[in-house]
Amino acid sequence: MIHLYRIGADVEFVLGQKNHDLYSIIPMNKFLGVDRILSSYIGTDAHPATGEIRPPASHNISTLLYKIGFALATIDTHLTRNHKDSKIFGSPYCLNEPLGGHIHLSFFTRKYPHYDVLLYDLDYPTEIRTLSLQNKIPTSPVIIRLLSYLILPFEGWIQPWNQRVTRMENYGLHETMRHTESRPPRRLRPNEYYYHLEYRVPSTWIIHPTIAYCYLALAKLVLLNTEKIAPFLTNAVNMFTPLLNATPNNSECKREFFYRLNQLQGLVYTSDLLSLQKALRNSDTLREHLWADGGSCKIDAWRKLLL
C-alpha cells in the first residue's frame, strides 16, 4: 500500500533564437549569467545549456501547474526583452538537446517485504547500461513499471515519434528512476518508509499546460491506485513493444493507452484528477499542431493559468 504525500517535477526546456530562418540555442547558463544552477526554482540541468524548472512540490496538481506557468512567464518576459526573435522550446529532442520531464513523488509505504518488492524487485536486474532508456523499463523495479503502464503509451501517442525515440536513446545515464529516503514530515506514519522517487522516463511535457496536466495526473492516479494496477503487470516484459518500433505508430499507442485505462475499474480519483478525461480529449486535438513550429512552448496557454 502506498500513501501519496506530494507531487513535484523538474522539467527541461531550451531557449532558441532565430537567425536567418533557423533557430540556434541560447545556453541557459549564459542566459542566467552563471556556470550552472542545479537546485533553484529556475536553473540549469547538469548539462548547463539546458534549462530546468523545479517548482516546490505540492499536494495538488493545479498548484504545481501554476508554479510552472509562473516560471515560464517570467523566463519568457526576460527572454523576449533581451533576445530578439527568441522562444522557449519544449519538445523531446530540440536543438540537439534531449529533454526530460521528470516527475517527483513523495509517499509512505510499508516496510519489508513490501518495500523491497516495490522499489527493488530483485527478480529484475536494473543495471543495463547498454540499452536505451525505454528498453530498460521492462526490467525496472515495480514502481517504474506501474507508472509506465499508463504514462509510456500516453507518451507514445502524444509526443512526436522520432524525437521521442532519439531522446530516449541519448538521454543522460538512461536511468529510469532516482530515489531517496528521509525523515517523515511532522512525524507522520512513523512505522512506514517516507520515500522520494524521481521518475525519469517521460520526455519533457512543458510545451502546453494540458499535456503537462495529463502527465502529472496520470502519475498521481497510478500512485493512488497501485494495488489495482499491479495485477496488469503480469506481461511486463512485453507490454511496451509498440514503443520500441522505429516506424512511427502513435495511433497504436493511443489504442493501447485507452485499452489499459478503460480496463482499470473502481479507481480512486482526487478532486484535481477529475479533469483528466477532458484533458485527454483535448490532448488528441492539440497534438495535431503542437509541434508544427518546432516545438515552442505555448506561453499564452501557460499565462492563462495565472489569471
Tab-separated table of C-alpha atoms in Angstrom:
chain	number	residue	atom	x	y	z
A	1	MET	CA	0.000	0.000	0.000
A	2	ILE	CA	1.286	3.452	-0.958
A	3	HIS	CA	0.133	6.676	0.676
A	4	LEU	CA	0.932	9.552	-1.668
A	5	TYR	CA	2.045	12.727	0.079
A	6	ARG	CA	3.196	15.257	-2.548
A	7	ILE	CA	3.930	15.548	-6.262
A	8	GLY	CA	6.621	17.689	-7.848
A	9	ALA	CA	8.667	17.979	-11.018
A	10	ASP	CA	11.787	19.140	-12.716
A	11	VAL	CA	11.019	19.763	-16.350
A	12	GLU	CA	13.523	20.708	-19.028
A	13	PHE	CA	13.499	23.175	-21.920
A	14	VAL	CA	15.883	25.049	-24.199
A	15	LEU	CA	15.988	28.660	-25.338
A	16	GLY	CA	16.331	29.366	-29.050
A	17	GLN	CA	16.974	32.498	-31.098
A	18	LYS	CA	16.088	32.855	-34.748
A	19	ASN	CA	18.885	33.620	-37.172
A	20	HIS	CA	18.261	33.519	-40.940
A	21	ASP	CA	15.110	31.362	-40.538
A	22	LEU	CA	16.870	28.853	-38.282
A	23	TYR	CA	16.939	28.697	-34.516
A	24	SER	CA	20.156	28.301	-32.560
A	25	ILE	CA	20.369	27.564	-28.873
A	26	ILE	CA	20.872	30.233	-26.226
A	27	PRO	CA	22.634	28.266	-23.466
A	28	MET	CA	20.669	28.574	-20.238
A	29	ASN	CA	23.799	29.221	-18.189
A	30	LYS	CA	24.671	32.203	-20.393
A	31	PHE	CA	21.092	33.463	-20.214
A	32	LEU	CA	21.298	33.348	-16.407
A	33	GLY	CA	24.860	34.630	-16.292
A	34	VAL	CA	26.168	31.736	-14.209
A	35	ASP	CA	28.048	28.474	-14.713
A	36	ARG	CA	25.138	26.290	-13.648
A	37	ILE	CA	22.338	26.310	-11.075
A	38	LEU	CA	21.242	22.826	-10.074
A	39	SER	CA	18.817	23.407	-7.220
A	40	SER	CA	16.939	26.673	-7.801
A	41	TYR	CA	13.346	27.213	-8.916
A	42	ILE	CA	14.627	28.309	-12.350
A	43	GLY	CA	18.037	26.939	-13.236
A	44	THR	CA	20.083	24.676	-15.455
A	45	ASP	CA	20.425	20.976	-15.939
A	46	ALA	CA	23.761	19.319	-15.112
A	47	HIS	CA	24.325	19.961	-18.816
A	48	PRO	CA	24.158	23.747	-18.388
A	49	ALA	CA	22.883	24.607	-21.872
A	50	THR	CA	19.560	23.037	-20.873
A	51	GLY	CA	17.120	24.905	-18.645
A	52	GLU	CA	15.094	23.377	-15.811
A	53	ILE	CA	12.110	24.489	-13.799
A	54	ARG	CA	11.922	22.953	-10.324
A	55	PRO	CA	8.769	24.182	-8.584
A	56	PRO	CA	8.192	23.335	-4.928
A	57	ALA	CA	6.273	20.078	-4.562
A	58	SER	CA	2.543	20.289	-3.928
A	59	HIS	CA	-0.403	18.189	-2.786
A	60	ASN	CA	-2.433	19.496	-5.730
A	61	ILE	CA	-1.626	19.333	-9.450
A	62	SER	CA	-3.298	22.665	-10.217
A	63	THR	CA	-0.987	24.397	-7.751
A	64	LEU	CA	2.032	22.711	-9.314
A	65	LEU	CA	0.996	23.797	-12.817
A	66	TYR	CA	0.528	27.370	-11.599
A	67	LYS	CA	4.112	27.395	-10.303
A	68	ILE	CA	5.445	26.072	-13.613
A	69	GLY	CA	3.388	28.626	-15.546
A	70	PHE	CA	4.707	31.451	-13.359
A	71	ALA	CA	8.295	30.378	-14.013
A	72	LEU	CA	7.722	30.109	-17.771
A	73	ALA	CA	6.064	33.522	-17.932
A	74	THR	CA	8.997	35.042	-16.025
A	75	ILE	CA	11.556	33.431	-18.337
A	76	ASP	CA	9.608	34.500	-21.418
A	77	THR	CA	9.371	38.114	-20.242
A	78	HIS	CA	13.141	38.381	-19.768
A	79	LEU	CA	13.912	36.370	-22.912
A	80	THR	CA	11.838	38.461	-25.315
A	81	ARG	CA	13.066	41.679	-23.704
A	82	ASN	CA	16.741	40.842	-24.188
A	83	HIS	CA	16.860	38.487	-27.186
A	84	LYS	CA	15.105	39.364	-30.430
A	85	ASP	CA	13.133	36.585	-32.204
A	86	SER	CA	13.622	34.122	-29.360
A	87	LYS	CA	11.422	31.337	-27.943
A	88	ILE	CA	11.278	28.698	-25.238
A	89	PHE	CA	11.239	25.207	-26.748
A	90	GLY	CA	9.862	22.066	-25.132
A	91	SER	CA	9.953	19.035	-27.420
A	92	PRO	CA	11.693	15.727	-26.644
A	93	TYR	CA	14.764	16.387	-28.789
A	94	CYS	CA	15.276	20.012	-29.692
A	95	LEU	CA	18.305	21.941	-30.974
A	96	ASN	CA	20.366	18.785	-30.378
A	97	GLU	CA	19.316	18.590	-26.732
A	98	PRO	CA	17.392	15.595	-25.281
A	99	LEU	CA	14.807	16.987	-22.855
A	100	GLY	CA	13.079	15.194	-19.979
A	101	GLY	CA	10.022	15.863	-17.863
A	102	HIS	CA	10.870	14.237	-14.524
A	103	ILE	CA	8.051	13.689	-12.057
A	104	HIS	CA	8.803	13.664	-8.328
A	105	LEU	CA	6.614	11.670	-5.972
A	106	SER	CA	6.846	11.595	-2.169
A	107	PHE	CA	4.940	8.818	-0.451
A	108	PHE	CA	4.792	6.475	2.513
A	109	THR	CA	4.968	2.724	2.117
A	110	ARG	CA	5.071	-0.250	4.463
A	111	LYS	CA	8.409	-1.712	5.442
A	112	TYR	CA	9.742	-5.138	4.433
A	113	PRO	CA	8.905	-7.078	2.373
A	114	HIS	CA	6.579	-4.709	0.533
A	115	TYR	CA	9.296	-2.070	0.266
A	116	ASP	CA	11.833	-4.372	-1.419
A	117	VAL	CA	9.359	-5.789	-3.923
A	118	LEU	CA	8.029	-2.361	-4.873
A	119	LEU	CA	11.291	-0.496	-5.190
A	120	TYR	CA	13.956	-3.050	-5.972
A	121	ASP	CA	12.156	-6.141	-7.284
A	122	LEU	CA	15.154	-8.458	-7.172
A	123	ASP	CA	13.813	-10.662	-9.973
A	124	TYR	CA	14.504	-7.864	-12.458
A	125	PRO	CA	18.068	-6.535	-12.963
A	126	THR	CA	18.184	-2.735	-13.058
A	127	GLU	CA	21.718	-2.021	-14.249
A	128	ILE	CA	21.536	-2.448	-18.026
A	129	ARG	CA	23.592	0.447	-19.339
A	130	THR	CA	23.821	-0.764	-22.939
A	131	LEU	CA	20.113	-0.309	-23.591
A	132	SER	CA	18.219	2.889	-24.268
A	133	LEU	CA	16.002	4.390	-21.610
A	134	GLN	CA	12.784	2.894	-22.957
A	135	ASN	CA	14.336	-0.560	-23.384
A	136	LYS	CA	15.191	-0.560	-19.690
A	137	ILE	CA	11.641	-0.012	-18.473
A	138	PRO	CA	10.516	-3.668	-18.651
A	139	THR	CA	13.442	-4.618	-16.368
A	140	SER	CA	12.977	-1.754	-13.919
A	141	PRO	CA	11.504	-2.026	-10.395
A	142	VAL	CA	7.774	-2.493	-9.969
A	143	ILE	CA	7.135	1.165	-9.169
A	144	ILE	CA	8.557	2.247	-12.544
A	145	ARG	CA	6.547	-0.344	-14.439
A	146	LEU	CA	3.417	0.770	-12.603
A	147	LEU	CA	3.956	4.397	-13.611
A	148	SER	CA	4.947	3.449	-17.148
A	149	TYR	CA	1.900	1.221	-17.583
A	150	LEU	CA	-0.177	4.307	-18.428
A	151	ILE	CA	2.354	7.081	-18.957
A	152	LEU	CA	4.512	5.407	-21.590
A	153	PRO	CA	1.708	4.550	-24.048
A	154	PHE	CA	0.363	8.069	-23.461
A	155	GLU	CA	3.779	9.427	-24.399
A	156	GLY	CA	3.931	7.191	-27.460
A	157	TRP	CA	0.585	8.588	-28.572
A	158	ILE	CA	1.147	12.273	-27.794
A	159	GLN	CA	4.819	13.007	-28.426
A	160	PRO	CA	6.457	13.340	-31.871
A	161	TRP	CA	7.685	9.812	-32.515
A	162	ASN	CA	11.168	10.287	-33.953
A	163	GLN	CA	12.105	12.974	-31.439
A	164	ARG	CA	10.914	10.766	-28.577
A	165	VAL	CA	12.955	7.799	-29.770
A	166	THR	CA	16.056	9.967	-30.270
A	167	ARG	CA	15.680	11.468	-26.805
A	168	MET	CA	15.327	8.072	-25.149
A	169	GLU	CA	18.410	6.776	-26.958
A	170	ASN	CA	20.558	9.752	-25.933
A	171	TYR	CA	19.296	10.795	-22.530
A	172	GLY	CA	21.770	11.014	-19.659
A	173	LEU	CA	22.643	7.715	-17.974
A	174	HIS	CA	19.457	6.035	-19.188
A	175	GLU	CA	18.204	5.978	-15.618
A	176	THR	CA	14.517	5.241	-15.185
A	177	MET	CA	14.489	6.441	-11.572
A	178	ARG	CA	16.364	8.027	-8.700
A	179	HIS	CA	15.233	7.625	-5.123
A	180	THR	CA	15.986	8.666	-1.558
A	181	GLU	CA	14.568	8.108	1.896
A	182	SER	CA	14.225	10.764	4.585
A	183	ARG	CA	12.607	11.544	7.891
A	184	PRO	CA	8.792	11.714	7.584
A	185	PRO	CA	7.378	15.239	7.700
A	186	ARG	CA	5.785	16.204	11.012
A	187	ARG	CA	6.294	12.622	12.296
A	188	LEU	CA	3.528	11.301	10.051
A	189	ARG	CA	3.223	7.494	9.761
A	190	PRO	CA	6.283	6.702	11.923
A	191	ASN	CA	6.136	2.974	11.160
A	192	GLU	CA	6.426	3.406	7.399
A	193	TYR	CA	9.157	4.480	4.996
A	194	TYR	CA	8.972	8.027	3.661
A	195	TYR	CA	10.232	7.810	0.138
A	196	HIS	CA	11.113	10.260	-2.647
A	197	LEU	CA	11.024	8.967	-6.214
A	198	GLU	CA	12.198	10.799	-9.331
A	199	TYR	CA	10.521	9.167	-12.327
A	200	ARG	CA	12.837	9.962	-15.245
A	201	VAL	CA	11.172	8.121	-18.114
A	202	PRO	CA	8.953	10.855	-19.665
A	203	SER	CA	10.088	13.303	-22.294
A	204	THR	CA	9.555	16.947	-21.499
A	205	TRP	CA	5.881	17.912	-21.321
A	206	ILE	CA	6.382	21.642	-20.879
A	207	ILE	CA	5.079	22.512	-24.346
A	208	HIS	CA	1.464	23.025	-23.190
A	209	PRO	CA	-0.314	23.006	-19.794
A	210	THR	CA	-2.878	20.434	-20.954
A	211	ILE	CA	-0.132	17.973	-21.874
A	212	ALA	CA	1.641	18.731	-18.599
A	213	TYR	CA	-1.560	18.133	-16.645
A	214	CYS	CA	-2.079	14.731	-18.281
A	215	TYR	CA	1.417	13.511	-17.370
A	216	LEU	CA	1.155	14.689	-13.772
A	217	ALA	CA	-2.418	13.478	-13.351
A	218	LEU	CA	-1.592	10.010	-14.703
A	219	ALA	CA	1.362	9.731	-12.310
A	220	LYS	CA	-0.806	10.706	-9.355
A	221	LEU	CA	-3.608	8.384	-10.478
A	222	VAL	CA	-1.203	5.443	-10.568
A	223	LEU	CA	0.254	6.184	-7.116
A	224	LEU	CA	-3.256	6.387	-5.653
A	225	ASN	CA	-4.197	3.021	-7.181
A	226	THR	CA	-1.076	0.852	-7.227
A	227	GLU	CA	-2.795	-2.253	-5.867
A	228	LYS	CA	-5.489	-2.094	-8.559
A	229	ILE	CA	-2.971	-1.639	-11.378
A	230	ALA	CA	-0.347	-4.159	-10.210
A	231	PRO	CA	-2.257	-7.270	-11.443
A	232	PHE	CA	-1.971	-5.955	-15.017
A	233	LEU	CA	1.843	-6.103	-14.949
A	234	THR	CA	1.998	-9.889	-15.409
A	235	ASN	CA	3.117	-9.436	-19.015
A	236	ALA	CA	5.534	-6.674	-18.022
A	237	VAL	CA	8.476	-7.665	-20.211
A	238	ASN	CA	6.494	-7.400	-23.445
A	239	MET	CA	3.994	-4.708	-22.584
A	240	PHE	CA	5.931	-1.829	-24.195
A	241	THR	CA	6.650	-3.489	-27.531
A	242	PRO	CA	4.728	-0.899	-29.655
A	243	LEU	CA	7.035	1.847	-28.380
A	244	LEU	CA	10.236	0.117	-29.454
A	245	ASN	CA	9.497	0.287	-33.163
A	246	ALA	CA	11.491	2.669	-35.344
A	247	THR	CA	8.411	3.247	-37.505
A	248	PRO	CA	6.047	5.887	-36.067
A	249	ASN	CA	2.993	4.275	-34.524
A	250	ASN	CA	1.229	6.956	-32.486
A	251	SER	CA	-2.233	5.598	-33.303
A	252	GLU	CA	-1.413	2.124	-31.929
A	253	CYS	CA	-0.082	3.708	-28.740
A	254	LYS	CA	-3.300	5.694	-28.438
A	255	ARG	CA	-5.379	2.500	-28.721
A	256	GLU	CA	-3.126	0.744	-26.207
A	257	PHE	CA	-3.340	3.634	-23.753
A	258	PHE	CA	-7.142	3.767	-23.727
A	259	TYR	CA	-7.367	-0.025	-23.634
A	260	ARG	CA	-5.265	-0.058	-20.467
A	261	LEU	CA	-7.042	2.896	-18.885
A	262	ASN	CA	-10.511	1.506	-19.585
A	263	GLN	CA	-9.567	-1.860	-18.095
A	264	LEU	CA	-8.940	-0.238	-14.731
A	265	GLN	CA	-12.192	-0.120	-12.807
A	266	GLY	CA	-13.028	1.478	-9.471
A	267	LEU	CA	-10.015	3.790	-9.360
A	268	VAL	CA	-9.650	6.429	-6.669
A	269	TYR	CA	-9.726	9.988	-8.052
A	270	THR	CA	-8.919	13.094	-6.030
A	271	SER	CA	-10.547	16.405	-6.961
A	272	ASP	CA	-7.562	17.557	-9.027
A	273	LEU	CA	-7.865	14.447	-11.231
A	274	LEU	CA	-11.485	14.982	-12.253
A	275	SER	CA	-10.476	16.928	-15.389
A	276	LEU	CA	-8.329	14.086	-16.726
A	277	GLN	CA	-10.796	12.681	-19.257
A	278	LYS	CA	-11.452	16.154	-20.709
A	279	ALA	CA	-7.711	16.866	-20.839
A	280	LEU	CA	-7.089	13.588	-22.687
A	281	ARG	CA	-9.681	14.537	-25.313
A	282	ASN	CA	-8.141	17.975	-25.690
A	283	SER	CA	-4.676	16.467	-25.990
A	284	ASP	CA	-5.790	14.464	-29.002
A	285	THR	CA	-6.793	17.700	-30.735
A	286	LEU	CA	-3.696	19.602	-29.609
A	287	ARG	CA	-1.138	17.073	-30.789
A	288	GLU	CA	-2.072	17.695	-34.433
A	289	HIS	CA	-0.404	21.116	-34.371
A	290	LEU	CA	1.634	21.435	-31.159
A	291	TRP	CA	4.984	20.608	-32.772
A	292	ALA	CA	4.344	22.246	-36.157
A	293	ASP	CA	6.565	25.230	-35.273
A	294	GLY	CA	9.444	23.128	-33.998
A	295	GLY	CA	8.034	22.583	-30.533
A	296	SER	CA	7.949	26.032	-28.958
A	297	CYS	CA	6.185	26.273	-25.606
A	298	LYS	CA	2.695	27.706	-25.829
A	299	ILE	CA	3.326	30.555	-23.419
A	300	ASP	CA	-0.093	32.169	-23.899
A	301	ALA	CA	-1.770	28.957	-22.714
A	302	TRP	CA	0.509	28.850	-19.681
A	303	ARG	CA	-0.147	32.539	-18.909
A	304	LYS	CA	-3.892	31.832	-18.770
A	305	LEU	CA	-3.267	29.706	-15.669
A	306	LEU	CA	-2.030	32.830	-13.907
A	307	LEU	CA	-5.201	34.870	-14.476
